[in-house]
Amino acid sequence: MEKEAVFRFSFGPWNIHEGADVFGPAVRKTIPFAEKLKLYRKLGFKGVQFHDDDVVNSVDVPHSKMIKEANEMKKMIDNEGLVAEFVAPRLWEHPFTIDGGYTANDPEIRSYAIDRSKKAIDIANILGTKKIVLWPAREGVYVNESKDHVASMERFMEALNTMLEYDRGIKILGEMKPNEPMDQAYLPTTGHFLALAYKTTDPDRCGVLIESAHAILAGLDPAMEMGNAIAHNKLWSVHLNDQNGLKFDEDRVFGAINLKRAFDQVMVLYDNNYGANGEFIGLDVKALRTQKDNAAVQHLKNSKEIFLILLDVVKSINRDKIGEYRKERNYEDLELFIIKNIMGKF
Ligand code: XLS
Ligand code: MG
């Protein structure tokens, strides 16, 4: 009997945006949050990914106010029939975290970062998710000598341990990226994060979210990175997208740049029954700045469509044939076979 993977899709409210970039202002109208929420179901998405301050206006307010707002958000997503996939502390925008949070040189900043992470955990509990995503955007350096690298690793681990201890039900998912906004990031890849995770007080509750573009920026193959995490039972979310070479994080439509690389990701996910424990197919894609108001969500729709078309190819491709090519060590023809299948010419 054919193995059936049931894929559920998710994205974050930041994936529908106004098109501002570092060289120019917004070019599209703001879609109010409540309207964004309505688009989820319409586009066939079930999961909402949140930053702490996507859920509440600010986390720097009295705790009771924050909790009240989080409860209101929970009602809003319930009303739309949606679920929260994860909550991530947005530690890279606050004036305190200009030089990072967990690895900042200033101990007061480090405790702000840890307190804020605890608040993200409180919010996650209200939204009904156990998953805390950490994209440590500013944990790193512009100038190598600006931080003590060994101390930074210890501080990072201390932050993880504090969160794990604060709530014994949560799971931490590291979303690693090698650079941008920092010149050099601490823990630039999944492997780096996992090595640190195994040294925490509860490695079983540490895993990863792998973003295709982040792996590519590190010169790595996203499907192989996913395979590595799956082998450790630690692939708990993905941010599928695409990336055209080594430049800024482009968050392009999944498969738009390299279809074979996208196929390989779908194959490793499907073949290993990703999703069986409720993991989502997250799409971290950004609309091109050229898109007009009425076409501001095509990138999400199109990424999902490409994923599903590739899934059909993955399901129907002749596995015996792949086995034969492997046995014969005829990898040139294996490659042609895969490409022809993707092109529908077999
Ligand atoms: C960066 C991410 C980031 C996380 C959550 O690539 O999309 O926003 O997913 O903090
Ligand atoms: Mg991402």
PDB file of N, CA and C in Angstrom, residues 98-100 103-105 136-150 152-153 177-188:
ATOM      1  N   ILE A  98      20.754  45.451  19.781  1.00  0.00           N
ATOM      2  CA  ILE A  98      21.525  45.869  18.609  1.00  0.00           C
ATOM      3  C   ILE A  98      22.745  44.955  18.403  1.00  0.00           C
ATOM      4  N   ASP A  99      23.357  44.549  19.495  1.00  0.00           N
ATOM      5  CA  ASP A  99      24.547  43.696  19.398  1.00  0.00           C
ATOM      6  C   ASP A  99      24.228  42.258  19.835  1.00  0.00           C
ATOM      7  N   GLY A 100      22.981  41.853  19.616  1.00  0.00           N
ATOM      8  CA  GLY A 100      22.583  40.502  20.001  1.00  0.00           C
ATOM      9  C   GLY A 100      21.910  40.482  21.361  1.00  0.00           C
ATOM     10  N   THR A 103      24.042  36.546  23.422  1.00  0.00           N
ATOM     11  CA  THR A 103      25.514  36.641  23.385  1.00  0.00           C
ATOM     12  C   THR A 103      26.005  38.088  23.499  1.00  0.00           C
ATOM     13  N   ALA A 104      25.109  38.993  23.905  1.00  0.00           N
ATOM     14  CA  ALA A 104      25.539  40.390  24.071  1.00  0.00           C
ATOM     15  C   ALA A 104      26.600  40.469  25.174  1.00  0.00           C
ATOM     16  N   ASN A 105      27.489  41.424  25.049  1.00  0.00           N
ATOM     17  CA  ASN A 105      28.516  41.578  26.086  1.00  0.00           C
ATOM     18  C   ASN A 105      27.930  42.095  27.400  1.00  0.00           C
ATOM     19  N   PRO A 136      18.456  33.173  15.663  1.00  0.00           N
ATOM     20  CA  PRO A 136      19.305  34.076  16.457  1.00  0.00           C
ATOM     21  C   PRO A 136      19.971  35.133  15.575  1.00  0.00           C
ATOM     22  N   ALA A 137      19.146  36.001  15.022  1.00  0.00           N
ATOM     23  CA  ALA A 137      19.573  36.934  13.982  1.00  0.00           C
ATOM     24  C   ALA A 137      20.826  37.750  14.317  1.00  0.00           C
ATOM     25  N   ARG A 138      20.872  38.259  15.544  1.00  0.00           N
ATOM     26  CA  ARG A 138      22.007  39.141  15.878  1.00  0.00           C
ATOM     27  C   ARG A 138      23.005  38.506  16.833  1.00  0.00           C
ATOM     28  N   GLU A 139      22.893  37.174  16.978  1.00  0.00           N
ATOM     29  CA  GLU A 139      23.910  36.483  17.788  1.00  0.00           C
ATOM     30  C   GLU A 139      25.077  36.184  16.862  1.00  0.00           C
ATOM     31  N   GLY A 140      26.055  37.072  16.882  1.00  0.00           N
ATOM     32  CA  GLY A 140      27.196  36.929  15.994  1.00  0.00           C
ATOM     33  C   GLY A 140      28.008  38.201  16.064  1.00  0.00           C
ATOM     34  N   VAL A 141      28.846  38.405  15.058  1.00  0.00           N
ATOM     35  CA  VAL A 141      29.718  39.596  15.108  1.00  0.00           C
ATOM     36  C   VAL A 141      29.814  40.282  13.741  1.00  0.00           C
ATOM     37  N   TYR A 142      30.082  41.585  13.797  1.00  0.00           N
ATOM     38  CA  TYR A 142      30.554  42.296  12.611  1.00  0.00           C
ATOM     39  C   TYR A 142      32.084  42.304  12.650  1.00  0.00           C
ATOM     40  N   VAL A 143      32.599  42.515  13.867  1.00  0.00           N
ATOM     41  CA  VAL A 143      34.046  42.579  14.051  1.00  0.00           C
ATOM     42  C   VAL A 143      34.440  41.412  14.944  1.00  0.00           C
ATOM     43  N   ASN A 144      35.293  40.584  14.425  1.00  0.00           N
ATOM     44  CA  ASN A 144      35.621  39.325  15.100  1.00  0.00           C
ATOM     45  C   ASN A 144      35.982  39.506  16.575  1.00  0.00           C
ATOM     46  N   GLU A 145      36.781  40.524  16.856  1.00  0.00           N
ATOM     47  CA  GLU A 145      37.299  40.689  18.223  1.00  0.00           C
ATOM     48  C   GLU A 145      36.275  41.335  19.167  1.00  0.00           C
ATOM     49  N   SER A 146      35.056  41.593  18.662  1.00  0.00           N
ATOM     50  CA  SER A 146      34.094  42.301  19.511  1.00  0.00           C
ATOM     51  C   SER A 146      33.485  41.406  20.587  1.00  0.00           C
ATOM     52  N   LYS A 147      33.590  40.095  20.435  1.00  0.00           N
ATOM     53  CA  LYS A 147      33.021  39.196  21.453  1.00  0.00           C
ATOM     54  C   LYS A 147      33.993  38.051  21.726  1.00  0.00           C
ATOM     55  N   ASP A 148      33.843  37.477  22.909  1.00  0.00           N
ATOM     56  CA  ASP A 148      34.627  36.288  23.283  1.00  0.00           C
ATOM     57  C   ASP A 148      33.832  35.070  22.779  1.00  0.00           C
ATOM     58  N   HIS A 149      34.356  34.390  21.772  1.00  0.00           N
ATOM     59  CA  HIS A 149      33.569  33.343  21.100  1.00  0.00           C
ATOM     60  C   HIS A 149      33.261  32.153  22.007  1.00  0.00           C
ATOM     61  N   VAL A 150      34.184  31.818  22.871  1.00  0.00           N
ATOM     62  CA  VAL A 150      33.936  30.682  23.766  1.00  0.00           C
ATOM     63  C   VAL A 150      32.854  31.065  24.777  1.00  0.00           C
ATOM     64  N   SER A 152      30.587  33.233  24.351  1.00  0.00           N
ATOM     65  CA  SER A 152      29.313  33.342  23.620  1.00  0.00           C
ATOM     66  C   SER A 152      28.618  31.987  23.524  1.00  0.00           C
ATOM     67  N   MET A 153      29.391  30.947  23.272  1.00  0.00           N
ATOM     68  CA  MET A 153      28.791  29.606  23.186  1.00  0.00           C
ATOM     69  C   MET A 153      28.201  29.204  24.532  1.00  0.00           C
ATOM     70  N   LYS A 177      21.224  30.308  10.331  1.00  0.00           N
ATOM     71  CA  LYS A 177      21.524  31.041   9.088  1.00  0.00           C
ATOM     72  C   LYS A 177      22.948  31.578   9.249  1.00  0.00           C
ATOM     73  N   PRO A 178      23.774  31.499   8.213  1.00  0.00           N
ATOM     74  CA  PRO A 178      25.197  31.801   8.422  1.00  0.00           C
ATOM     75  C   PRO A 178      25.565  33.279   8.516  1.00  0.00           C
ATOM     76  N   ASN A 179      24.733  34.145   7.992  1.00  0.00           N
ATOM     77  CA  ASN A 179      25.060  35.579   7.994  1.00  0.00           C
ATOM     78  C   ASN A 179      23.785  36.368   7.710  1.00  0.00           C
ATOM     79  N   GLU A 180      23.890  37.680   7.802  1.00  0.00           N
ATOM     80  CA  GLU A 180      22.763  38.581   7.558  1.00  0.00           C
ATOM     81  C   GLU A 180      21.691  38.464   8.636  1.00  0.00           C
ATOM     82  N   PRO A 181      21.478  39.399   9.517  1.00  0.00           N
ATOM     83  CA  PRO A 181      22.097  40.720   9.452  1.00  0.00           C
ATOM     84  C   PRO A 181      23.564  40.788   9.917  1.00  0.00           C
ATOM     85  N   MET A 182      24.035  39.837  10.736  1.00  0.00           N
ATOM     86  CA  MET A 182      25.427  39.931  11.173  1.00  0.00           C
ATOM     87  C   MET A 182      26.346  39.471  10.042  1.00  0.00           C
ATOM     88  N   ASP A 183      27.598  39.895  10.113  1.00  0.00           N
ATOM     89  CA  ASP A 183      28.562  39.452   9.107  1.00  0.00           C
ATOM     90  C   ASP A 183      28.870  37.965   9.303  1.00  0.00           C
ATOM     91  N   GLN A 184      29.047  37.580  10.571  1.00  0.00           N
ATOM     92  CA  GLN A 184      29.328  36.180  10.895  1.00  0.00           C
ATOM     93  C   GLN A 184      28.397  35.784  12.028  1.00  0.00           C
ATOM     94  N   ALA A 185      27.591  34.741  11.787  1.00  0.00           N
ATOM     95  CA  ALA A 185      26.646  34.316  12.823  1.00  0.00           C
ATOM     96  C   ALA A 185      27.261  33.238  13.697  1.00  0.00           C
ATOM     97  N   TYR A 186      26.909  33.251  14.975  1.00  0.00           N
ATOM     98  CA  TYR A 186      27.208  32.099  15.819  1.00  0.00           C
ATOM     99  C   TYR A 186      26.282  30.970  15.406  1.00  0.00           C
ATOM    100  N   LEU A 187      26.752  29.739  15.508  1.00  0.00           N
ATOM    101  CA  LEU A 187      25.967  28.558  15.146  1.00  0.00           C
ATOM    102  C   LEU A 187      25.361  28.736  13.743  1.00  0.00           C
ATOM    103  N   PRO A 188      26.220  28.855  12.725  1.00  0.00           N
ATOM    104  CA  PRO A 188      25.732  29.195  11.380  1.00  0.00           C
ATOM    105  C   PRO A 188      24.927  28.105  10.670  1.00  0.00           C
TER     106      PRO A 188
END
